[in-house]
Short mmCIF file of C-alpha atoms in Angstrom, two decimals:
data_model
loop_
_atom_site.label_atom_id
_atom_site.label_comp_id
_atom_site.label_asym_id
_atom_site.label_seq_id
_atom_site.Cartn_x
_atom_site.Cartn_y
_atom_site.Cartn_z
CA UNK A 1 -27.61 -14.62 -9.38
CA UNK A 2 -24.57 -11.81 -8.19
CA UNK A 3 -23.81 -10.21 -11.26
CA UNK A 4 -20.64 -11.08 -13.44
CA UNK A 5 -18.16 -8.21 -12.21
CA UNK A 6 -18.90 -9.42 -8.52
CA UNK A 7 -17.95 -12.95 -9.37
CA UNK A 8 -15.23 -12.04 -11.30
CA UNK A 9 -13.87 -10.38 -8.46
CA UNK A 10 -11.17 -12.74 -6.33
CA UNK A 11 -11.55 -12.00 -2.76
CA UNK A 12 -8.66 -10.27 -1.04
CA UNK A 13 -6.34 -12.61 0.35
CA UNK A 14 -4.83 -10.15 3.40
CA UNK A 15 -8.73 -9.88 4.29
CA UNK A 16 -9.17 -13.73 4.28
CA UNK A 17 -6.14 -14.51 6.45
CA UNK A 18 -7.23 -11.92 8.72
CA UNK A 19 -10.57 -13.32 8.90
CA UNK A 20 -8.74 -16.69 9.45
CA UNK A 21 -6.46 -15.06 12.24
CA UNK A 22 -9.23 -14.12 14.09
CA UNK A 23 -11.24 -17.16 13.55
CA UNK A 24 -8.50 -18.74 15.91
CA UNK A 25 -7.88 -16.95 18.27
CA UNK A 26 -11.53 -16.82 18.94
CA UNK A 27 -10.63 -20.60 19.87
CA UNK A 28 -7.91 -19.61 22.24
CA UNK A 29 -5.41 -20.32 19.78
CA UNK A 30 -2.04 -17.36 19.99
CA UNK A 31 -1.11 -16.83 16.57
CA UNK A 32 1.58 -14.10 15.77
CA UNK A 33 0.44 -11.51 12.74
CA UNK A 34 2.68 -10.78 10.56
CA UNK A 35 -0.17 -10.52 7.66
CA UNK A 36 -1.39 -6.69 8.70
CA UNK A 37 -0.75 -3.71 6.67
CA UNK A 38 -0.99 -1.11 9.34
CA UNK A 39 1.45 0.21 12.03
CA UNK A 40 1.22 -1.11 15.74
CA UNK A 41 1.71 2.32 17.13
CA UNK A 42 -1.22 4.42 18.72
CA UNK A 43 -2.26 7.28 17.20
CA UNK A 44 -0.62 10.78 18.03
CA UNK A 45 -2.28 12.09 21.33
CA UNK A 46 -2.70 15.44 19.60
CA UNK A 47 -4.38 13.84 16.57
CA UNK A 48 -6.75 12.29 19.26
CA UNK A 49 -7.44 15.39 20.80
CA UNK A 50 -8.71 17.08 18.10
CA UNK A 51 -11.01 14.64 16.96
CA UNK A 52 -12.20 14.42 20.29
CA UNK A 53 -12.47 18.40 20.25
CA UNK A 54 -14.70 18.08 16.99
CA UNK A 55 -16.90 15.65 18.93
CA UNK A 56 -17.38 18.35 21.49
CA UNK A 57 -18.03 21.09 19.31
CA UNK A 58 -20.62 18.75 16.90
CA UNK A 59 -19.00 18.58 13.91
CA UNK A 60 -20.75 15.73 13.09
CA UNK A 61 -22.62 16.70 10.23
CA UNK A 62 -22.42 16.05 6.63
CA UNK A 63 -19.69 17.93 4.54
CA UNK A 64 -19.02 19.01 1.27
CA UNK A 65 -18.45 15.37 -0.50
CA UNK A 66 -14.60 16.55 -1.27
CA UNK A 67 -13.96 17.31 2.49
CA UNK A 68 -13.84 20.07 4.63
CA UNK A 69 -11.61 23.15 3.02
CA UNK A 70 -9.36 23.13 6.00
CA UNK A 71 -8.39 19.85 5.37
CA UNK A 72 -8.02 20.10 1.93
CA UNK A 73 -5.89 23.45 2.40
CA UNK A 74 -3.85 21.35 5.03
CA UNK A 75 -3.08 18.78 1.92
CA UNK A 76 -2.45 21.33 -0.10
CA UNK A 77 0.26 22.72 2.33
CA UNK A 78 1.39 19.09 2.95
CA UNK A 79 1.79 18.90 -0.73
CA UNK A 80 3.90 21.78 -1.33
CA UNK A 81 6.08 21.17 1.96
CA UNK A 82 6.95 17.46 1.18
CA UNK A 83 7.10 17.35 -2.57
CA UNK A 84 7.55 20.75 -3.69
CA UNK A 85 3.54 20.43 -5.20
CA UNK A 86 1.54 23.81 -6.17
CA UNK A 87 -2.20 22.28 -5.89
CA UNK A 88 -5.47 24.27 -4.96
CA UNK A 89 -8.21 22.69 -2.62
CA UNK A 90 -10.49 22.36 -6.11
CA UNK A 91 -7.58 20.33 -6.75
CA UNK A 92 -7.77 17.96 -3.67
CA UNK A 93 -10.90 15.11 -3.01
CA UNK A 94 -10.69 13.25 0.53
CA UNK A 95 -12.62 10.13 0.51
CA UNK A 96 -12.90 6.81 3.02
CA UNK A 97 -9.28 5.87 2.89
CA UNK A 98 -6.48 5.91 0.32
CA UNK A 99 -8.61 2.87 -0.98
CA UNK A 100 -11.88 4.82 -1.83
CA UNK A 101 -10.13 7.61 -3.49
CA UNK A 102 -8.24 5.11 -5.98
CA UNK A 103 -10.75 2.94 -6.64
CA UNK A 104 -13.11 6.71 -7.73
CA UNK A 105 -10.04 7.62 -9.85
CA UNK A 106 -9.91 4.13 -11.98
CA UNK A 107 -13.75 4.24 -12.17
CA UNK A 108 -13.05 7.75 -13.43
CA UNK A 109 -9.97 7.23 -15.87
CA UNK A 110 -10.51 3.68 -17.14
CA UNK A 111 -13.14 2.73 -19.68
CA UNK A 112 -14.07 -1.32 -20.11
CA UNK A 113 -10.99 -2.27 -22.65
CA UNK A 114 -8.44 0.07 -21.36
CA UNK A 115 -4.99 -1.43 -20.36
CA UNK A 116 -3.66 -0.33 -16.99
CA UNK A 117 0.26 -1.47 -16.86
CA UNK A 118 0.98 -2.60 -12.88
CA UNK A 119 4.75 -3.10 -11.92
CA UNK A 120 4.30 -6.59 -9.72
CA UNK A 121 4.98 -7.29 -7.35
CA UNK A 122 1.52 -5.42 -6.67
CA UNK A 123 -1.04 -4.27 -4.04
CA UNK A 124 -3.79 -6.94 -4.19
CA UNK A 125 -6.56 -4.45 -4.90
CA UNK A 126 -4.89 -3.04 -8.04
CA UNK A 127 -5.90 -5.78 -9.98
CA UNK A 128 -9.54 -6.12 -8.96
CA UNK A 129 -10.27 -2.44 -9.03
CA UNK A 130 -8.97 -2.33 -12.29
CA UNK A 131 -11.07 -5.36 -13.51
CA UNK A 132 -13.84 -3.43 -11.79
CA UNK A 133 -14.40 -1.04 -14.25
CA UNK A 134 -13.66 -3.66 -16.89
CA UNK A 135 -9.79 -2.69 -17.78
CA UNK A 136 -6.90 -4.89 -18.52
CA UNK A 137 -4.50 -5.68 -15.93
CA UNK A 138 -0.95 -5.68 -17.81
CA UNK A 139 1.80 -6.65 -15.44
CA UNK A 140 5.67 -5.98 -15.57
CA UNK A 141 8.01 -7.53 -13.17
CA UNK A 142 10.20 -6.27 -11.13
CA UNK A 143 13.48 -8.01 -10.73
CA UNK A 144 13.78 -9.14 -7.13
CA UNK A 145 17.84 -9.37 -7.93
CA UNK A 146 17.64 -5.88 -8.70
CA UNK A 147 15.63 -5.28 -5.32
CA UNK A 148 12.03 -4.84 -7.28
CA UNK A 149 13.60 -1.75 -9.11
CA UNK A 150 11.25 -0.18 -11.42
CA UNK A 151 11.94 -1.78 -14.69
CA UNK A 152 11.22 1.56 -17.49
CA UNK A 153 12.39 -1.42 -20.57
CA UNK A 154 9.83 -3.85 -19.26
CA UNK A 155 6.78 -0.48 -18.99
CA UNK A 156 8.07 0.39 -22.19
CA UNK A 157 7.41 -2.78 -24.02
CA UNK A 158 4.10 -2.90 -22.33
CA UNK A 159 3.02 0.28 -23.84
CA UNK A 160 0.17 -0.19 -26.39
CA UNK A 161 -2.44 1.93 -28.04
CA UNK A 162 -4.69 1.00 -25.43
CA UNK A 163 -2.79 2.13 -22.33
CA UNK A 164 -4.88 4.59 -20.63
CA UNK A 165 -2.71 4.96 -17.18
CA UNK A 166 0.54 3.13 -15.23
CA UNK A 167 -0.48 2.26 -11.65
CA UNK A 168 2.33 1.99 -9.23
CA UNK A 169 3.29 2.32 -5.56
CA UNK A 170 6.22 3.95 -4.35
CA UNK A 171 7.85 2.80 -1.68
CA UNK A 172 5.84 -0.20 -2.32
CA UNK A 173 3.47 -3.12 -1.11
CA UNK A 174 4.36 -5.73 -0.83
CA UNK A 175 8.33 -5.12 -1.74
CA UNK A 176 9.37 -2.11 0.19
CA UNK A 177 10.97 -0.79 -3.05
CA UNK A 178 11.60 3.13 -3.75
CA UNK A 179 11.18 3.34 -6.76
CA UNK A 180 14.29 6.19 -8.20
CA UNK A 181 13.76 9.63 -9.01
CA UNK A 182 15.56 8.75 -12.74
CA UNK A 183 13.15 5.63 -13.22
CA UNK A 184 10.12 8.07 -12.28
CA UNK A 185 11.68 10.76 -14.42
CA UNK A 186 12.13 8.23 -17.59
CA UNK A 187 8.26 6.99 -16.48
CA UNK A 188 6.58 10.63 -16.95
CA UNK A 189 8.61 11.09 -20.47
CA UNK A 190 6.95 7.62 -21.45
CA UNK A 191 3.53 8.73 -20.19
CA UNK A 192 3.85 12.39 -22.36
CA UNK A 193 5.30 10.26 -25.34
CA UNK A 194 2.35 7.94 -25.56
CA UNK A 195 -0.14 9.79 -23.73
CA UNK A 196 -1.39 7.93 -20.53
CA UNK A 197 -2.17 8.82 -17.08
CA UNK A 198 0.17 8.09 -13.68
CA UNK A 199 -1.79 6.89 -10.93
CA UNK A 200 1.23 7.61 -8.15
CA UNK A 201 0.13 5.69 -4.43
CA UNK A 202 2.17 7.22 -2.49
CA UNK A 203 0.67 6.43 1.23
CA UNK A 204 3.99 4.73 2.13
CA UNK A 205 6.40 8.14 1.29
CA UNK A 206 7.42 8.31 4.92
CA UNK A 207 8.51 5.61 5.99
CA UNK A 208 11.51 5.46 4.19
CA UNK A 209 15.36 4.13 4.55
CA UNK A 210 18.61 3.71 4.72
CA UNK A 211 18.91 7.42 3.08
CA UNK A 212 16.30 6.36 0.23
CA UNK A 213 14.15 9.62 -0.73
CA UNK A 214 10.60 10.16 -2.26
CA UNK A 215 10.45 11.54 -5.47
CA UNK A 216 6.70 12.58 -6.45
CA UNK A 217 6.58 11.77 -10.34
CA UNK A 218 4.10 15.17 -10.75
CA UNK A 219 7.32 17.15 -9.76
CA UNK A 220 8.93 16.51 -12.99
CA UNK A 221 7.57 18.86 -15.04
CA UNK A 222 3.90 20.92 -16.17
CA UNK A 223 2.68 17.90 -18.08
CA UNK A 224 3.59 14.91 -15.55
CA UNK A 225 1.54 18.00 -13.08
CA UNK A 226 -1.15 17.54 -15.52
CA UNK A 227 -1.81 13.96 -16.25
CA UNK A 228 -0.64 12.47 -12.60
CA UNK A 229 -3.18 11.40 -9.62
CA UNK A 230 -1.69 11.10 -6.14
CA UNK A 231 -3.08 9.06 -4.05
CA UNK A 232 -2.20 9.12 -0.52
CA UNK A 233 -3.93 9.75 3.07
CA UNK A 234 -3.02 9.38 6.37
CA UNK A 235 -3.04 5.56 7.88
CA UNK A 236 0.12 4.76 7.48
CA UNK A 237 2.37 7.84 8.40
CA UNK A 238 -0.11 8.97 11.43
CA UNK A 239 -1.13 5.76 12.53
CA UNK A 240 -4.53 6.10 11.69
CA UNK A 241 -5.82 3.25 9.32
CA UNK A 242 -9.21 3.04 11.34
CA UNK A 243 -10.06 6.56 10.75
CA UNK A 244 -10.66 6.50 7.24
CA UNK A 245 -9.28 9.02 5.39
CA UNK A 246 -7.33 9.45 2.22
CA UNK A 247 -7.02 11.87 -1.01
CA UNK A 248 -6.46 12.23 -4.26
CA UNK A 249 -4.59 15.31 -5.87
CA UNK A 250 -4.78 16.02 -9.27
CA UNK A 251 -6.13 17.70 -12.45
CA UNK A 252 -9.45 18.97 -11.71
CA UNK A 253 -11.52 17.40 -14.43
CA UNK A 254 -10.43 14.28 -12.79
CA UNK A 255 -10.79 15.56 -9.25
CA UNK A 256 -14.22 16.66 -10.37
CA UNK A 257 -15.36 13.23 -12.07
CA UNK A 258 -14.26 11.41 -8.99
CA UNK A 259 -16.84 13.91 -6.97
CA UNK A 260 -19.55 12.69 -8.79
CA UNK A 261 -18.74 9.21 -8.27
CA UNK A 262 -18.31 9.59 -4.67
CA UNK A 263 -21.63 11.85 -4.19
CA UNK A 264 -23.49 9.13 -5.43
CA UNK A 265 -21.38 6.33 -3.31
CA UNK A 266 -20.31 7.42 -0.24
CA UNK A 267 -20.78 11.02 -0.04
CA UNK A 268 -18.83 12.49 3.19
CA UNK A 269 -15.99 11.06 4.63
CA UNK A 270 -16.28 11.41 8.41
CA UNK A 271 -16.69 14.18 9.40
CA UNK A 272 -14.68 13.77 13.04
CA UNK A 273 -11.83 12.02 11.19
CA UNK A 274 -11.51 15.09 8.62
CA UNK A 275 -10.64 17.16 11.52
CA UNK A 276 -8.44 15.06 13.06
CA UNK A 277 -6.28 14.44 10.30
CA UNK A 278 -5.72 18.64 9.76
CA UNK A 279 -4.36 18.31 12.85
CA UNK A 280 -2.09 15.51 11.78
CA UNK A 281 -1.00 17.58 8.84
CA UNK A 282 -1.01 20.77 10.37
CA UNK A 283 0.12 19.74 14.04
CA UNK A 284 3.56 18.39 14.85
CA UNK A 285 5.57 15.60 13.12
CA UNK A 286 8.20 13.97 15.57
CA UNK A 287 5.38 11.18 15.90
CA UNK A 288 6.30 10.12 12.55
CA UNK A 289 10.47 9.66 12.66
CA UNK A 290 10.18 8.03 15.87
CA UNK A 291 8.01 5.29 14.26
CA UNK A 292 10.31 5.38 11.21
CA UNK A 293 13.28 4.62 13.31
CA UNK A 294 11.85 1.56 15.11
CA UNK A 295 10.10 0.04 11.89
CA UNK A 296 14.05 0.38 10.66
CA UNK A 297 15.50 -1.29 13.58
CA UNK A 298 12.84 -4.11 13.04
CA UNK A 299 13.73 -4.30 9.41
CA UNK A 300 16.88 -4.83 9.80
CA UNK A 301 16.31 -7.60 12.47
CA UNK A 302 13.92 -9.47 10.15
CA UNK A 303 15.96 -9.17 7.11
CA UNK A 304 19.26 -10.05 8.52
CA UNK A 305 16.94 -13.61 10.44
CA UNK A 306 15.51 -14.55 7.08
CA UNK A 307 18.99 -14.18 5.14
CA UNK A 308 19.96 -16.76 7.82
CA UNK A 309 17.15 -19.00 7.02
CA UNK A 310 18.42 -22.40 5.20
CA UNK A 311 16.60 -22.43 1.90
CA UNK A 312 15.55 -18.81 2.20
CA UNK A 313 16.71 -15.27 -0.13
CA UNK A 314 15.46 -12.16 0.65
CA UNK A 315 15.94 -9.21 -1.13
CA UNK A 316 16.48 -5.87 0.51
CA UNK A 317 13.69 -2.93 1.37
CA UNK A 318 13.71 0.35 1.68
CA UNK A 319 10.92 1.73 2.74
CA UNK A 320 6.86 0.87 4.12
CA UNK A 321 7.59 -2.00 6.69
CA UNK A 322 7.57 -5.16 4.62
CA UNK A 323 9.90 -8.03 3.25
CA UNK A 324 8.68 -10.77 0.81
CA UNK A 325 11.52 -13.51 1.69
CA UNK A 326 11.19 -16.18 -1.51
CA UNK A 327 10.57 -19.50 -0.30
CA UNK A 328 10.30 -21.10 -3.36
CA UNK A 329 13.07 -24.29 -2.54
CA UNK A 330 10.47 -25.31 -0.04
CA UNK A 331 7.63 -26.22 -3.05
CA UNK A 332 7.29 -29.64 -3.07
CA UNK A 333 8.28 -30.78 0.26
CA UNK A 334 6.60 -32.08 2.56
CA UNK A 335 5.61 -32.46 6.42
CA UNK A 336 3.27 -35.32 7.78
CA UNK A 337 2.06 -36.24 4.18
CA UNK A 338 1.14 -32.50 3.68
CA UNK A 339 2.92 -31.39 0.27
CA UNK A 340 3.99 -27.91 0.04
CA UNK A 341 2.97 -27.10 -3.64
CA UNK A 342 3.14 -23.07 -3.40
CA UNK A 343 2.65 -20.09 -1.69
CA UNK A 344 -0.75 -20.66 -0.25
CA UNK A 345 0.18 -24.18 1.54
CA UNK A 346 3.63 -22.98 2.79
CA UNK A 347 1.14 -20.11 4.55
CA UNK A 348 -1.21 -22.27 5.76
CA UNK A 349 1.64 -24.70 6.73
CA UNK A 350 2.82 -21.99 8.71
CA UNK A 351 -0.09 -20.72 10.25
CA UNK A 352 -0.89 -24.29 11.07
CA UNK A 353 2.61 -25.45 12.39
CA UNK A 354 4.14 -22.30 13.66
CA UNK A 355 1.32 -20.56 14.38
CA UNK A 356 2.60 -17.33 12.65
CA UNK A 357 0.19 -15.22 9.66
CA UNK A 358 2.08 -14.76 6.90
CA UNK A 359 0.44 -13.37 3.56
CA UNK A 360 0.87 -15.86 -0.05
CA UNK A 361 2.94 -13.88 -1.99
CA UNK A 362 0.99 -15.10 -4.80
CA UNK A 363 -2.01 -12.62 -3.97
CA UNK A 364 0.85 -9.93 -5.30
CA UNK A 365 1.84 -11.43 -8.25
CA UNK A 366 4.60 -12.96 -6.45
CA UNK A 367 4.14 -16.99 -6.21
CA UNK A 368 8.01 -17.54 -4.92
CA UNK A 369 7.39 -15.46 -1.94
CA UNK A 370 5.58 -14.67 1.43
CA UNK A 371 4.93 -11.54 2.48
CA UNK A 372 5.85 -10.06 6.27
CA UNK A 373 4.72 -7.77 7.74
CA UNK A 374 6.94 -5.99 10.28
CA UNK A 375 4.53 -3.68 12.21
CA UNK A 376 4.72 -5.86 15.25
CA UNK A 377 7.06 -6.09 18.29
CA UNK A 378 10.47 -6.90 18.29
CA UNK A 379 9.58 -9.24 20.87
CA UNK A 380 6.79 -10.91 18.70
CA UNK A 381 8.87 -10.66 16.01
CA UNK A 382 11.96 -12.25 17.40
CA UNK A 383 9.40 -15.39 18.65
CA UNK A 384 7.66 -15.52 15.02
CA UNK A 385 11.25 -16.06 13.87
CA UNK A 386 11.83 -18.70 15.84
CA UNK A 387 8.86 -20.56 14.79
CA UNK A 388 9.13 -20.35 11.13
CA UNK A 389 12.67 -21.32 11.45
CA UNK A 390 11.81 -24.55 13.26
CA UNK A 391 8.97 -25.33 11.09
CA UNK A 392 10.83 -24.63 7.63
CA UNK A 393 13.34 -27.37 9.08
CA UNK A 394 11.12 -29.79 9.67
CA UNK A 395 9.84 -30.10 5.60
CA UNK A 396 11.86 -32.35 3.63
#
């Protein structure tokens, strides 16, 4: 028999649907995604070349297991530049995505018992990784009238002797919520008060709107410095979510614990990857706003179509490229004797009648909603619309 923490694990929904998505088109069958976490733009042509260059000059070997020191300088410099961060490369781990690098900090910081307090709506993984290394889960919510604002009342009242860290995502996934420099601020005084580590994902901090700004909660002062881990890495801003590669920045004991755990996991991420993403640090950034600016024309497309959905609310985003429209007056209609009881058979109805992949937003601790995805065309996106309109009509 699998052993307990494996089959206490629930499987990631985006991963399933994906699976699912590509189960049917392997029949023939065109299905629009709107369940993928990753941009639809190719990666930079200079971030190309230089992995292609590191091909070429066989720099394919193993590396040290926290990365190569150019790239961890290059993060170092990105840190400083962007978020007004002092960090040395001792400082810095790069693992096998943003994923692998938060999954070796919980398995660092968090001891079977420990309480980890999650804002929700949430990441999927949060929960499981946290349940990984046998912590407690303790969600907040985040009021969607209030546009999934951090709530600092709700993380206060959640705050217990066994609180070892606050995990949170800013902007985040699945909301598109920026979370406020004063709510981040009010966070880190909580954290010194009581004593608790901030796990900060900030992978999303660049795509950001409508004159929103990123506030890195280890800029507040020396001891939010000393007891914050950024995660972050470079899938979403570059493009890049095949190639691997994240990082952690933090207080070295940490940094160091996590080194362990990865030289006995992982070891190396790769090593052509590592130097094409100090080129996508290093090289040049237009790539980035010119994505930013067509994820916020699609944004407001999709936003202002769902607001004109009958029986749909959406709350406004402000940053990563997704909406979680609540659906919730469709529960417990129906459509050729299928009921609609919640978020998982409204996106199966949908995948089924309007042939459109939408994500349950029950997987992220949101069961009124769905969650879209807007890294597509406008073109697929404007179709997609169509068809979830016309099949939302048709359940009574």
């Amino acid at each position: 028999m699998i052993s307990e923490r494996v089959r206490n694990i629930t499987p990631s929904a985006t991963l399933g649907l994906t699976t699912r998505v590509n189960q049917l088109k392997q029949e023939g069958i065109t299905v629009i995604a709107l369940n993928v976490g990753e941009p639809d733009f190719g990666t930079p042509e200079n971030i190309c070349a230089a992995g292609i260059k590191a091909i070429e000059n066989q720099k394919t070997k193993y590396t040290t297991v926290s990365g190569i020191n150019e790239l961890r300088e290059a993060i170092c410099a990105k840190l400083k530049r962007d978020n007004g961060l002092n960090y040395e490369p001792s400082q810095i781990t790069v693992g096998t995505g943003a994923k692998q690098t938060l999954i070796n900090c919980i398995l660092t910081l968090i001891d079977p018992g420990d309480e980890v307090i999650i804002p929700k709506p949430c990441w999927v993984s949060y929960i499981e990784m946290v349940k990984l290394a046998g912590g407690v889960p303790v969600f907040v919510a985040c009021k969607e009238d209030e546009e999934f604002a951090l709530d600092i009342e709700a993380v206060k009242a959640a705050i217990t002797p066994k609180t070892k860290a606050v995990l949170f995502n800013t902007p985040n996934n699945p909301t598109g919520a920026v979370y406020s420099e004063e709510s981040l601020r009010q966070l880190a005084a909580l954290a010194e008060e009581h004593d608790f580590y901030l796990i900060a994902d900030e992978v999303y901090e660049k795509l950001i709107y409508d004159g929103y700004k990123h506030f890195s909660v280890a800029s507040v002062s020396e001891d939010a410095y000393n007891r914050t881990v950024i995660i972050n890495g470079i899938s979403k801003a570059y493009s890049m979510t095949g190639w691997r590669i994240g990082f952690a920045a933090g207080p070295k004991d940490v940094i160091k614990g996590m080194n362990s755990l990865q030289g006995h996991a992982t070891s190396n991420a790769s090593s052509i990857s590592q130097y094409a993403a100090v080129e996508a640090f290093n090289g040049p950034q237009e790539s980035i706003e010119l994505m930013r600016q067509e994820f916020y024309k699609r944004l407001q497309y999709v936003l202002g179509r769902l607001r004109a959905m009958p029986g749909v609310t959406c709350a406004g985003s402000h940053g990563a490229f997704y909406l979680v429209p609540n659906v919730k007056s469709f529960y417990g209609k129906s459509y050729n004797g299928k009921v609609i009881k919640d978020s998982f058979d409204l996106s199966d109805y949908l995948l089924d009648e309007a042939r459109i992949a939408l994500v349950p937003g029950a997987a992220f601790e949101a069961p009124d909603n769905l969650r879209i995805s807007y890294s597509n065309s406008m073109e697929n996106l404007t179709k997609a619309l169509d068809q979830m309109e016309a099949a939302l009509a048709k359940l009574k």
